[in-house]
Amino acid sequence: MIDFFQTTSSDYLSPSGDDSNQAVTQVDIAIVGAGLGGLCAGAILNTLYNKTVGIYEAHYLAGGCAHAFPRRDEQGVEYTFDSGPTIVLGSSSPPYNGLQQVLRAVHQEIEWIPYDGWGMIENPLQPEEKRWKVELGPTAFEQGPLLEFGGPDAVREFKELQDCTKGLVTGAAIPAMAMRSDSKAAVPLLRYFRTLFSLIRQGEKVTGTFGPYMDGPEYTVKNQWLRDWLDALAFSLSGLPASRTAAAAMAFILSDMHRSGAALDYPKGGMGEIVDALVRGVEQGNRGSRVNLRSK
């Protein structure tokens, strides 16, 4: 049991160091930060492990980089804005992504709106402006914008890059909910032994960046249009160029976007619906688990 001091009437102690304004909350597990990671952990611990969880978030909204916020116009109409990610893969249909696995495990449902791609604008308002659509599926990208703007060399490099990064996607075959932290942690993984062994063989390639696949020695992407596209794709994942983005994340997106049945998903009501569902997962039941906002 952890004694966690939570400020009730002031964010700081008085100049004299008096902590009389603070209440002591007892929890089994304290989580600092109500981002998606903290909320997922808290929802699982509360719902599946029967732990009393306290999540402590300095911001006035939960969600971290994925929080949503409302704004009202002069006519009184309220709009909701997403502050961060808007592209989600694998939530509305199998194989479900890790986020959807967590939501299902903690008994929270979200209505998803599938869509098949998004629009791109290169060099806006310039003579060389290009407008095109990123379409998902096995051949749409290769036979469409990749061939049109990058040429046959870009198509060849893209397929070679997919082939040499297949091993990095191995871990995606192990469901997130197969990972446990109790004395029986190894039991759910036994059915994925071959996959786990293959993943281990990849070594540091899985935990490293995508740099060796952009600039060698694993592979070198030479086509400039393809390099620019990979950087744009990586930015939507990490806010970084492809060479500095996690190799496993890049490999997964290159595979998952171009498989049969691939679809993007958007939660009806905005990304804040995901945050609200995870908060419900943290606070459901009678254990007293709670997401505490404005709590530094």
PDB file of C-alpha atoms in Angstrom:
ATOM      1  CA  MET A   1       0.000   0.000   0.000  1.00  0.00           C
ATOM      2  CA  ILE A   2       1.371   3.419  -0.983  1.00  0.00           C
ATOM      3  CA  ASP A   3       0.612   6.584   0.999  1.00  0.00           C
ATOM      4  CA  PHE A   4       0.306   9.255  -1.681  1.00  0.00           C
ATOM      5  CA  PHE A   5       0.018  12.908  -0.720  1.00  0.00           C
ATOM      6  CA  GLN A   6      -2.574  14.719  -2.798  1.00  0.00           C
ATOM      7  CA  THR A   7      -2.914  18.475  -2.517  1.00  0.00           C
ATOM      8  CA  THR A   8      -6.507  19.522  -1.865  1.00  0.00           C
ATOM      9  CA  SER A   9      -6.540  23.329  -1.629  1.00  0.00           C
ATOM     10  CA  SER A  10      -3.172  24.450  -3.007  1.00  0.00           C
ATOM     11  CA  ASP A  11      -0.758  23.101  -5.565  1.00  0.00           C
ATOM     12  CA  TYR A  12       2.172  23.852  -3.288  1.00  0.00           C
ATOM     13  CA  LEU A  13       3.125  23.650   0.339  1.00  0.00           C
ATOM     14  CA  SER A  14       2.960  26.849   2.318  1.00  0.00           C
ATOM     15  CA  PRO A  15       6.231  28.837   2.644  1.00  0.00           C
ATOM     16  CA  SER A  16       6.663  27.405   6.133  1.00  0.00           C
ATOM     17  CA  GLY A  17       6.535  23.870   4.776  1.00  0.00           C
ATOM     18  CA  ASP A  18       3.200  23.177   6.439  1.00  0.00           C
ATOM     19  CA  ASP A  19       1.416  20.295   4.703  1.00  0.00           C
ATOM     20  CA  SER A  20      -1.843  20.634   6.635  1.00  0.00           C
ATOM     21  CA  ASN A  21      -3.692  21.339   3.387  1.00  0.00           C
ATOM     22  CA  GLN A  22      -2.766  17.916   2.036  1.00  0.00           C
ATOM     23  CA  ALA A  23      -4.861  14.767   2.338  1.00  0.00           C
ATOM     24  CA  VAL A  24      -3.282  11.323   2.363  1.00  0.00           C
ATOM     25  CA  THR A  25      -4.730   8.874  -0.163  1.00  0.00           C
ATOM     26  CA  GLN A  26      -3.828   5.203   0.142  1.00  0.00           C
ATOM     27  CA  VAL A  27      -3.480   3.291  -3.118  1.00  0.00           C
ATOM     28  CA  ASP A  28      -1.902   0.014  -4.158  1.00  0.00           C
ATOM     29  CA  ILE A  29      -0.286   1.599  -7.204  1.00  0.00           C
ATOM     30  CA  ALA A  30       0.351   5.270  -8.030  1.00  0.00           C
ATOM     31  CA  ILE A  31       0.773   6.251 -11.683  1.00  0.00           C
ATOM     32  CA  VAL A  32       2.223   9.636 -12.585  1.00  0.00           C
ATOM     33  CA  GLY A  33       0.636  10.995 -15.764  1.00  0.00           C
ATOM     34  CA  ALA A  34      -2.758  10.326 -17.362  1.00  0.00           C
ATOM     35  CA  GLY A  35      -1.539   9.856 -20.921  1.00  0.00           C
ATOM     36  CA  LEU A  36      -2.730   6.849 -22.916  1.00  0.00           C
ATOM     37  CA  GLY A  37       0.008   4.673 -21.401  1.00  0.00           C
ATOM     38  CA  GLY A  38      -0.866   5.575 -17.821  1.00  0.00           C
ATOM     39  CA  LEU A  39      -4.598   5.222 -18.456  1.00  0.00           C
ATOM     40  CA  CYS A  40      -4.198   1.808 -20.127  1.00  0.00           C
ATOM     41  CA  ALA A  41      -2.033   0.592 -17.257  1.00  0.00           C
ATOM     42  CA  GLY A  42      -4.454   1.942 -14.664  1.00  0.00           C
ATOM     43  CA  ALA A  43      -7.533   0.453 -16.370  1.00  0.00           C
ATOM     44  CA  ILE A  44      -5.888  -2.977 -16.580  1.00  0.00           C
ATOM     45  CA  LEU A  45      -4.638  -2.898 -12.981  1.00  0.00           C
ATOM     46  CA  ASN A  46      -8.015  -1.807 -11.653  1.00  0.00           C
ATOM     47  CA  THR A  47     -10.201  -4.094 -13.754  1.00  0.00           C
ATOM     48  CA  LEU A  48      -8.115  -7.246 -14.211  1.00  0.00           C
ATOM     49  CA  TYR A  49      -5.759  -7.212 -11.218  1.00  0.00           C
ATOM     50  CA  ASN A  50      -8.167  -5.738  -8.628  1.00  0.00           C
ATOM     51  CA  LYS A  51      -5.713  -3.036  -7.548  1.00  0.00           C
ATOM     52  CA  THR A  52      -6.603   0.333  -6.092  1.00  0.00           C
ATOM     53  CA  VAL A  53      -4.995   2.745  -8.530  1.00  0.00           C
ATOM     54  CA  GLY A  54      -4.337   6.453  -8.230  1.00  0.00           C
ATOM     55  CA  ILE A  55      -3.384   8.300 -11.423  1.00  0.00           C
ATOM     56  CA  TYR A  56      -2.008  11.790 -10.829  1.00  0.00           C
ATOM     57  CA  GLU A  57      -2.066  14.260 -13.721  1.00  0.00           C
ATOM     58  CA  ALA A  58      -0.928  17.903 -13.557  1.00  0.00           C
ATOM     59  CA  HIS A  59      -3.093  18.985 -16.502  1.00  0.00           C
ATOM     60  CA  TYR A  60      -6.794  19.761 -16.142  1.00  0.00           C
ATOM     61  CA  LEU A  61      -7.610  17.162 -18.833  1.00  0.00           C
ATOM     62  CA  ALA A  62      -6.684  13.491 -19.074  1.00  0.00           C
ATOM     63  CA  GLY A  63      -5.171  12.006 -22.210  1.00  0.00           C
ATOM     64  CA  GLY A  64      -1.696  13.509 -22.399  1.00  0.00           C
ATOM     65  CA  CYS A  65      -0.759  14.251 -26.019  1.00  0.00           C
ATOM     66  CA  ALA A  66      -4.040  12.615 -27.107  1.00  0.00           C
ATOM     67  CA  HIS A  67      -6.417  14.794 -25.096  1.00  0.00           C
ATOM     68  CA  ALA A  68      -9.321  16.644 -26.705  1.00  0.00           C
ATOM     69  CA  PHE A  69     -10.727  20.050 -25.791  1.00  0.00           C
ATOM     70  CA  PRO A  70     -13.946  21.980 -26.549  1.00  0.00           C
ATOM     71  CA  ARG A  71     -14.351  25.498 -27.929  1.00  0.00           C
ATOM     72  CA  ARG A  72     -17.610  27.421 -28.308  1.00  0.00           C
ATOM     73  CA  ASP A  73     -18.188  29.927 -31.114  1.00  0.00           C
ATOM     74  CA  GLU A  74     -20.089  33.216 -30.956  1.00  0.00           C
ATOM     75  CA  GLN A  75     -23.355  31.475 -31.840  1.00  0.00           C
ATOM     76  CA  GLY A  76     -22.965  29.078 -28.935  1.00  0.00           C
ATOM     77  CA  VAL A  77     -22.081  26.029 -31.049  1.00  0.00           C
ATOM     78  CA  GLU A  78     -19.498  23.841 -29.317  1.00  0.00           C
ATOM     79  CA  TYR A  79     -16.724  22.170 -31.301  1.00  0.00           C
ATOM     80  CA  THR A  80     -14.322  19.474 -30.087  1.00  0.00           C
ATOM     81  CA  PHE A  81     -10.692  19.541 -31.208  1.00  0.00           C
ATOM     82  CA  ASP A  82      -8.132  16.738 -31.057  1.00  0.00           C
ATOM     83  CA  SER A  83      -4.762  17.846 -29.738  1.00  0.00           C
ATOM     84  CA  GLY A  84      -2.731  14.938 -31.105  1.00  0.00           C
ATOM     85  CA  PRO A  85      -3.164  11.684 -33.043  1.00  0.00           C
ATOM     86  CA  THR A  86      -6.024  11.225 -35.496  1.00  0.00           C
ATOM     87  CA  ILE A  87      -4.812   8.188 -37.472  1.00  0.00           C
ATOM     88  CA  VAL A  88      -5.648   4.830 -35.868  1.00  0.00           C
ATOM     89  CA  LEU A  89      -5.146   1.433 -37.499  1.00  0.00           C
ATOM     90  CA  GLY A  90      -6.862  -1.790 -36.513  1.00  0.00           C
ATOM     91  CA  SER A  91      -9.597  -0.807 -34.065  1.00  0.00           C
ATOM     92  CA  SER A  92     -12.823  -1.649 -35.900  1.00  0.00           C
ATOM     93  CA  SER A  93     -11.944  -5.131 -37.172  1.00  0.00           C
ATOM     94  CA  PRO A  94      -9.515  -7.997 -36.449  1.00  0.00           C
ATOM     95  CA  PRO A  95      -6.613  -8.254 -35.983  1.00  0.00           C
ATOM     96  CA  TYR A  96      -7.229  -5.681 -33.248  1.00  0.00           C
ATOM     97  CA  ASN A  97      -4.453  -3.309 -32.262  1.00  0.00           C
ATOM     98  CA  GLY A  98      -3.117  -3.095 -28.710  1.00  0.00           C
ATOM     99  CA  LEU A  99      -5.389  -0.184 -27.785  1.00  0.00           C
ATOM    100  CA  GLN A 100      -8.545  -2.016 -28.848  1.00  0.00           C
ATOM    101  CA  GLN A 101      -7.363  -5.136 -27.007  1.00  0.00           C
ATOM    102  CA  VAL A 102      -7.105  -3.098 -23.809  1.00  0.00           C
ATOM    103  CA  LEU A 103     -10.530  -1.486 -24.318  1.00  0.00           C
ATOM    104  CA  ARG A 104     -12.149  -4.887 -24.848  1.00  0.00           C
ATOM    105  CA  ALA A 105     -10.364  -6.358 -21.832  1.00  0.00           C
ATOM    106  CA  VAL A 106     -11.635  -3.598 -19.517  1.00  0.00           C
ATOM    107  CA  HIS A 107     -15.177  -3.842 -20.971  1.00  0.00           C
ATOM    108  CA  GLN A 108     -15.275  -0.463 -22.690  1.00  0.00           C
ATOM    109  CA  GLU A 109     -16.807   0.050 -26.126  1.00  0.00           C
ATOM    110  CA  ILE A 110     -16.262   2.814 -28.655  1.00  0.00           C
ATOM    111  CA  GLU A 111     -18.061   3.351 -31.953  1.00  0.00           C
ATOM    112  CA  TRP A 112     -15.467   3.464 -34.726  1.00  0.00           C
ATOM    113  CA  ILE A 113     -15.815   5.145 -38.129  1.00  0.00           C
ATOM    114  CA  PRO A 114     -13.655   3.327 -40.720  1.00  0.00           C
ATOM    115  CA  TYR A 115     -12.148   5.201 -43.660  1.00  0.00           C
ATOM    116  CA  ASP A 116      -9.843   4.090 -46.462  1.00  0.00           C
ATOM    117  CA  GLY A 117      -7.223   6.840 -46.668  1.00  0.00           C
ATOM    118  CA  TRP A 118      -6.372  10.490 -46.338  1.00  0.00           C
ATOM    119  CA  GLY A 119      -5.413  13.360 -48.634  1.00  0.00           C
ATOM    120  CA  MET A 120      -1.911  14.710 -49.192  1.00  0.00           C
ATOM    121  CA  ILE A 121      -0.861  18.098 -50.574  1.00  0.00           C
ATOM    122  CA  GLU A 122       2.751  18.670 -51.617  1.00  0.00           C
ATOM    123  CA  ASN A 123       4.145  22.158 -52.233  1.00  0.00           C
ATOM    124  CA  PRO A 124       0.808  23.944 -51.640  1.00  0.00           C
ATOM    125  CA  LEU A 125       0.033  27.006 -53.784  1.00  0.00           C
ATOM    126  CA  GLN A 126       3.189  26.443 -55.824  1.00  0.00           C
ATOM    127  CA  PRO A 127       3.446  25.612 -59.561  1.00  0.00           C
ATOM    128  CA  GLU A 128       4.683  22.107 -58.603  1.00  0.00           C
ATOM    129  CA  GLU A 129       1.762  21.472 -56.218  1.00  0.00           C
ATOM    130  CA  LYS A 130       0.629  17.835 -56.076  1.00  0.00           C
ATOM    131  CA  ARG A 131      -2.615  16.525 -54.562  1.00  0.00           C
ATOM    132  CA  TRP A 132      -3.117  12.814 -54.031  1.00  0.00           C
ATOM    133  CA  LYS A 133      -4.767  10.296 -51.738  1.00  0.00           C
ATOM    134  CA  VAL A 134      -3.097   7.703 -49.520  1.00  0.00           C
ATOM    135  CA  GLU A 135      -5.234   4.631 -50.096  1.00  0.00           C
ATOM    136  CA  LEU A 136      -4.866   1.476 -48.033  1.00  0.00           C
ATOM    137  CA  GLY A 137      -4.676  -2.041 -49.388  1.00  0.00           C
ATOM    138  CA  PRO A 138      -2.215  -4.384 -51.138  1.00  0.00           C
ATOM    139  CA  THR A 139      -1.500  -2.438 -54.380  1.00  0.00           C
ATOM    140  CA  ALA A 140      -3.256   0.959 -54.255  1.00  0.00           C
ATOM    141  CA  PHE A 141      -0.213   2.900 -53.058  1.00  0.00           C
ATOM    142  CA  GLU A 142       2.360   1.120 -55.232  1.00  0.00           C
ATOM    143  CA  GLN A 143       0.344   1.353 -58.450  1.00  0.00           C
ATOM    144  CA  GLY A 144      -0.892   4.857 -57.632  1.00  0.00           C
ATOM    145  CA  PRO A 145       1.132   7.752 -56.171  1.00  0.00           C
ATOM    146  CA  LEU A 146       4.336   5.752 -55.586  1.00  0.00           C
ATOM    147  CA  LEU A 147       4.612   4.825 -59.259  1.00  0.00           C
ATOM    148  CA  GLU A 148       3.330   8.209 -60.503  1.00  0.00           C
ATOM    149  CA  PHE A 149       5.614  10.412 -58.418  1.00  0.00           C
ATOM    150  CA  GLY A 150       8.483   8.124 -57.477  1.00  0.00           C
ATOM    151  CA  GLY A 151       8.712   5.961 -60.575  1.00  0.00           C
ATOM    152  CA  PRO A 152       9.569   2.263 -61.019  1.00  0.00           C
ATOM    153  CA  ASP A 153      12.694   2.547 -58.840  1.00  0.00           C
ATOM    154  CA  ALA A 154      10.573   3.755 -55.923  1.00  0.00           C
ATOM    155  CA  VAL A 155       8.187   0.811 -56.337  1.00  0.00           C
ATOM    156  CA  ARG A 156      11.097  -1.644 -56.393  1.00  0.00           C
ATOM    157  CA  GLU A 157      12.735  -0.101 -53.304  1.00  0.00           C
ATOM    158  CA  PHE A 158       9.433  -0.014 -51.434  1.00  0.00           C
ATOM    159  CA  LYS A 159       8.835  -3.739 -51.982  1.00  0.00           C
ATOM    160  CA  GLU A 160      12.428  -4.581 -51.042  1.00  0.00           C
ATOM    161  CA  LEU A 161      12.079  -2.491 -47.893  1.00  0.00           C
ATOM    162  CA  GLN A 162       8.876  -4.335 -46.950  1.00  0.00           C
ATOM    163  CA  ASP A 163      10.610  -7.675 -47.462  1.00  0.00           C
ATOM    164  CA  CYS A 164      13.678  -6.879 -45.362  1.00  0.00           C
ATOM    165  CA  THR A 165      11.603  -5.475 -42.473  1.00  0.00           C
ATOM    166  CA  LYS A 166       9.172  -8.411 -42.221  1.00  0.00           C
ATOM    167  CA  GLY A 167      11.053  -9.808 -39.246  1.00  0.00           C
ATOM    168  CA  LEU A 168      10.471  -6.618 -37.281  1.00  0.00           C
ATOM    169  CA  VAL A 169       6.710  -7.120 -37.522  1.00  0.00           C
ATOM    170  CA  THR A 170       6.901 -10.545 -35.831  1.00  0.00           C
ATOM    171  CA  GLY A 171       5.985  -9.128 -32.439  1.00  0.00           C
ATOM    172  CA  ALA A 172       2.651  -7.864 -33.769  1.00  0.00           C
ATOM    173  CA  ALA A 173       1.457 -11.479 -33.835  1.00  0.00           C
ATOM    174  CA  ILE A 174       1.645 -11.579 -30.024  1.00  0.00           C
ATOM    175  CA  PRO A 175      -1.479  -9.882 -28.608  1.00  0.00           C
ATOM    176  CA  ALA A 176      -0.765  -7.142 -26.102  1.00  0.00           C
ATOM    177  CA  MET A 177      -3.051  -8.833 -23.586  1.00  0.00           C
ATOM    178  CA  ALA A 178      -0.850 -11.955 -23.641  1.00  0.00           C
ATOM    179  CA  MET A 179       1.667  -9.952 -21.625  1.00  0.00           C
ATOM    180  CA  ARG A 180       1.204 -10.419 -17.881  1.00  0.00           C
ATOM    181  CA  SER A 181       3.067  -9.316 -14.787  1.00  0.00           C
ATOM    182  CA  ASP A 182       2.122 -12.010 -12.267  1.00  0.00           C
ATOM    183  CA  SER A 183       3.695 -15.365 -11.357  1.00  0.00           C
ATOM    184  CA  LYS A 184       2.102 -16.980 -14.430  1.00  0.00           C
ATOM    185  CA  ALA A 185       3.479 -14.425 -16.871  1.00  0.00           C
ATOM    186  CA  ALA A 186       4.987 -17.077 -19.146  1.00  0.00           C
ATOM    187  CA  VAL A 187       1.810 -19.168 -19.519  1.00  0.00           C
ATOM    188  CA  PRO A 188      -0.049 -17.019 -22.109  1.00  0.00           C
ATOM    189  CA  LEU A 189       3.167 -16.722 -24.149  1.00  0.00           C
ATOM    190  CA  LEU A 190       3.616 -20.479 -24.581  1.00  0.00           C
ATOM    191  CA  ARG A 191       1.185 -20.595 -27.502  1.00  0.00           C
ATOM    192  CA  TYR A 192       3.309 -17.915 -29.203  1.00  0.00           C
ATOM    193  CA  PHE A 193       6.646 -19.625 -28.505  1.00  0.00           C
ATOM    194  CA  ARG A 194       7.802 -19.762 -32.134  1.00  0.00           C
ATOM    195  CA  THR A 195       6.838 -16.140 -32.690  1.00  0.00           C
ATOM    196  CA  LEU A 196       8.575 -15.109 -29.462  1.00  0.00           C
ATOM    197  CA  PHE A 197      11.719 -17.028 -30.445  1.00  0.00           C
ATOM    198  CA  SER A 198      11.731 -15.346 -33.858  1.00  0.00           C
ATOM    199  CA  LEU A 199      11.315 -11.947 -32.195  1.00  0.00           C
ATOM    200  CA  ILE A 200      14.223 -12.608 -29.825  1.00  0.00           C
ATOM    201  CA  ARG A 201      16.418 -13.501 -32.796  1.00  0.00           C
ATOM    202  CA  GLN A 202      15.884 -10.003 -34.185  1.00  0.00           C
ATOM    203  CA  GLY A 203      17.756  -8.648 -31.177  1.00  0.00           C
ATOM    204  CA  GLU A 204      18.408  -4.918 -31.071  1.00  0.00           C
ATOM    205  CA  LYS A 205      16.923  -4.414 -34.542  1.00  0.00           C
ATOM    206  CA  VAL A 206      13.448  -4.435 -32.977  1.00  0.00           C
ATOM    207  CA  THR A 207      14.275  -1.944 -30.237  1.00  0.00           C
ATOM    208  CA  GLY A 208      16.424   0.342 -32.401  1.00  0.00           C
ATOM    209  CA  THR A 209      15.535   3.068 -34.860  1.00  0.00           C
ATOM    210  CA  PHE A 210      14.653   2.756 -38.536  1.00  0.00           C
ATOM    211  CA  GLY A 211      17.936   4.446 -39.479  1.00  0.00           C
ATOM    212  CA  PRO A 212      19.711   1.225 -40.582  1.00  0.00           C
ATOM    213  CA  TYR A 213      16.849   0.601 -43.019  1.00  0.00           C
ATOM    214  CA  MET A 214      16.989   4.117 -44.458  1.00  0.00           C
ATOM    215  CA  ASP A 215      20.755   4.654 -44.687  1.00  0.00           C
ATOM    216  CA  GLY A 216      22.262   1.174 -44.335  1.00  0.00           C
ATOM    217  CA  PRO A 217      23.615  -1.275 -43.454  1.00  0.00           C
ATOM    218  CA  GLU A 218      20.316  -3.218 -43.468  1.00  0.00           C
ATOM    219  CA  TYR A 219      18.937  -1.330 -46.464  1.00  0.00           C
ATOM    220  CA  THR A 220      19.429   2.023 -48.193  1.00  0.00           C
ATOM    221  CA  VAL A 221      16.494   3.984 -49.602  1.00  0.00           C
ATOM    222  CA  LYS A 222      17.853   5.992 -52.538  1.00  0.00           C
ATOM    223  CA  ASN A 223      14.693   7.267 -54.234  1.00  0.00           C
ATOM    224  CA  GLN A 224      14.117  10.802 -52.960  1.00  0.00           C
ATOM    225  CA  TRP A 225      10.318  10.791 -53.288  1.00  0.00           C
ATOM    226  CA  LEU A 226      10.106   7.552 -51.308  1.00  0.00           C
ATOM    227  CA  ARG A 227      12.446   8.952 -48.636  1.00  0.00           C
ATOM    228  CA  ASP A 228      10.254  12.058 -48.348  1.00  0.00           C
ATOM    229  CA  TRP A 229       7.132   9.903 -48.040  1.00  0.00           C
ATOM    230  CA  LEU A 230       8.688   7.707 -45.333  1.00  0.00           C
ATOM    231  CA  ASP A 231       9.652  10.846 -43.395  1.00  0.00           C
ATOM    232  CA  ALA A 232       6.090  12.185 -43.684  1.00  0.00           C
ATOM    233  CA  LEU A 233       4.696   8.841 -42.554  1.00  0.00           C
ATOM    234  CA  ALA A 234       7.133   8.680 -39.643  1.00  0.00           C
ATOM    235  CA  PHE A 235       6.202  12.209 -38.566  1.00  0.00           C
ATOM    236  CA  SER A 236       2.576  11.114 -38.167  1.00  0.00           C
ATOM    237  CA  LEU A 237       3.788   8.303 -35.893  1.00  0.00           C
ATOM    238  CA  SER A 238       6.458   9.941 -33.789  1.00  0.00           C
ATOM    239  CA  GLY A 239       6.969  13.559 -34.821  1.00  0.00           C
ATOM    240  CA  LEU A 240      10.444  12.521 -35.998  1.00  0.00           C
ATOM    241  CA  PRO A 241      12.004  11.654 -39.374  1.00  0.00           C
ATOM    242  CA  ALA A 242      11.976   7.989 -40.399  1.00  0.00           C
ATOM    243  CA  SER A 243      15.633   7.394 -39.489  1.00  0.00           C
ATOM    244  CA  ARG A 244      14.930   8.374 -35.853  1.00  0.00           C
ATOM    245  CA  THR A 245      11.556   6.613 -35.498  1.00  0.00           C
ATOM    246  CA  ALA A 246      11.302   3.184 -33.872  1.00  0.00           C
ATOM    247  CA  ALA A 247      12.106   0.466 -36.401  1.00  0.00           C
ATOM    248  CA  ALA A 248       9.304  -1.828 -35.206  1.00  0.00           C
ATOM    249  CA  ALA A 249       6.715   0.956 -35.539  1.00  0.00           C
ATOM    250  CA  MET A 250       7.805   1.825 -39.078  1.00  0.00           C
ATOM    251  CA  ALA A 251       7.894  -1.820 -40.133  1.00  0.00           C
ATOM    252  CA  PHE A 252       4.424  -2.417 -38.713  1.00  0.00           C
ATOM    253  CA  ILE A 253       2.875   0.554 -40.474  1.00  0.00           C
ATOM    254  CA  LEU A 254       4.510  -0.424 -43.796  1.00  0.00           C
ATOM    255  CA  SER A 255       2.980  -3.876 -43.426  1.00  0.00           C
ATOM    256  CA  ASP A 256      -0.407  -3.107 -41.887  1.00  0.00           C
ATOM    257  CA  MET A 257      -1.375  -0.244 -44.198  1.00  0.00           C
ATOM    258  CA  HIS A 258      -0.864  -2.416 -47.250  1.00  0.00           C
ATOM    259  CA  ARG A 259      -2.535  -5.679 -46.254  1.00  0.00           C
ATOM    260  CA  SER A 260      -5.903  -6.927 -47.506  1.00  0.00           C
ATOM    261  CA  GLY A 261      -8.747  -5.510 -45.436  1.00  0.00           C
ATOM    262  CA  ALA A 262      -6.660  -2.656 -44.014  1.00  0.00           C
ATOM    263  CA  ALA A 263      -8.705   0.273 -42.729  1.00  0.00           C
ATOM    264  CA  LEU A 264      -8.134   3.415 -40.739  1.00  0.00           C
ATOM    265  CA  ASP A 265     -10.463   4.096 -37.830  1.00  0.00           C
ATOM    266  CA  TYR A 266     -11.647   7.245 -36.117  1.00  0.00           C
ATOM    267  CA  PRO A 267     -13.631   7.202 -32.856  1.00  0.00           C
ATOM    268  CA  LYS A 268     -17.061   8.784 -33.237  1.00  0.00           C
ATOM    269  CA  GLY A 269     -16.952  11.941 -31.135  1.00  0.00           C
ATOM    270  CA  GLY A 270     -13.190  12.383 -31.441  1.00  0.00           C
ATOM    271  CA  MET A 271     -10.066  10.998 -29.804  1.00  0.00           C
ATOM    272  CA  GLY A 272     -11.361  12.200 -26.465  1.00  0.00           C
ATOM    273  CA  GLU A 273     -13.801   9.269 -26.552  1.00  0.00           C
ATOM    274  CA  ILE A 274     -10.830   6.912 -26.166  1.00  0.00           C
ATOM    275  CA  VAL A 275      -9.590   8.882 -23.179  1.00  0.00           C
ATOM    276  CA  ASP A 276     -13.047   8.917 -21.569  1.00  0.00           C
ATOM    277  CA  ALA A 277     -13.396   5.149 -22.054  1.00  0.00           C
ATOM    278  CA  LEU A 278     -10.030   4.472 -20.419  1.00  0.00           C
ATOM    279  CA  VAL A 279     -10.877   6.777 -17.507  1.00  0.00           C
ATOM    280  CA  ARG A 280     -14.067   4.745 -16.999  1.00  0.00           C
ATOM    281  CA  GLY A 281     -11.913   1.620 -17.014  1.00  0.00           C
ATOM    282  CA  VAL A 282      -9.698   3.069 -14.299  1.00  0.00           C
ATOM    283  CA  GLU A 283     -12.563   4.202 -12.072  1.00  0.00           C
ATOM    284  CA  GLN A 284     -15.100   1.366 -12.521  1.00  0.00           C
ATOM    285  CA  GLY A 285     -15.848  -0.906  -9.586  1.00  0.00           C
ATOM    286  CA  ASN A 286     -15.750  -0.180  -5.878  1.00  0.00           C
ATOM    287  CA  ARG A 287     -12.009  -0.225  -5.197  1.00  0.00           C
ATOM    288  CA  GLY A 288     -11.756   3.567  -5.156  1.00  0.00           C
ATOM    289  CA  SER A 289      -9.398   3.840  -8.119  1.00  0.00           C
ATOM    290  CA  ARG A 290      -9.340   7.368  -9.498  1.00  0.00           C
ATOM    291  CA  VAL A 291      -7.837   9.673 -12.101  1.00  0.00           C
ATOM    292  CA  ASN A 292      -6.813  12.826 -10.224  1.00  0.00           C
ATOM    293  CA  LEU A 293      -6.459  15.932 -12.408  1.00  0.00           C
ATOM    294  CA  ARG A 294      -4.634  19.144 -11.487  1.00  0.00           C
ATOM    295  CA  SER A 295      -2.476  16.948  -9.248  1.00  0.00           C
ATOM    296  CA  LYS A 296       1.227  17.694  -9.615  1.00  0.00           C
TER     297      LYS A 296
END
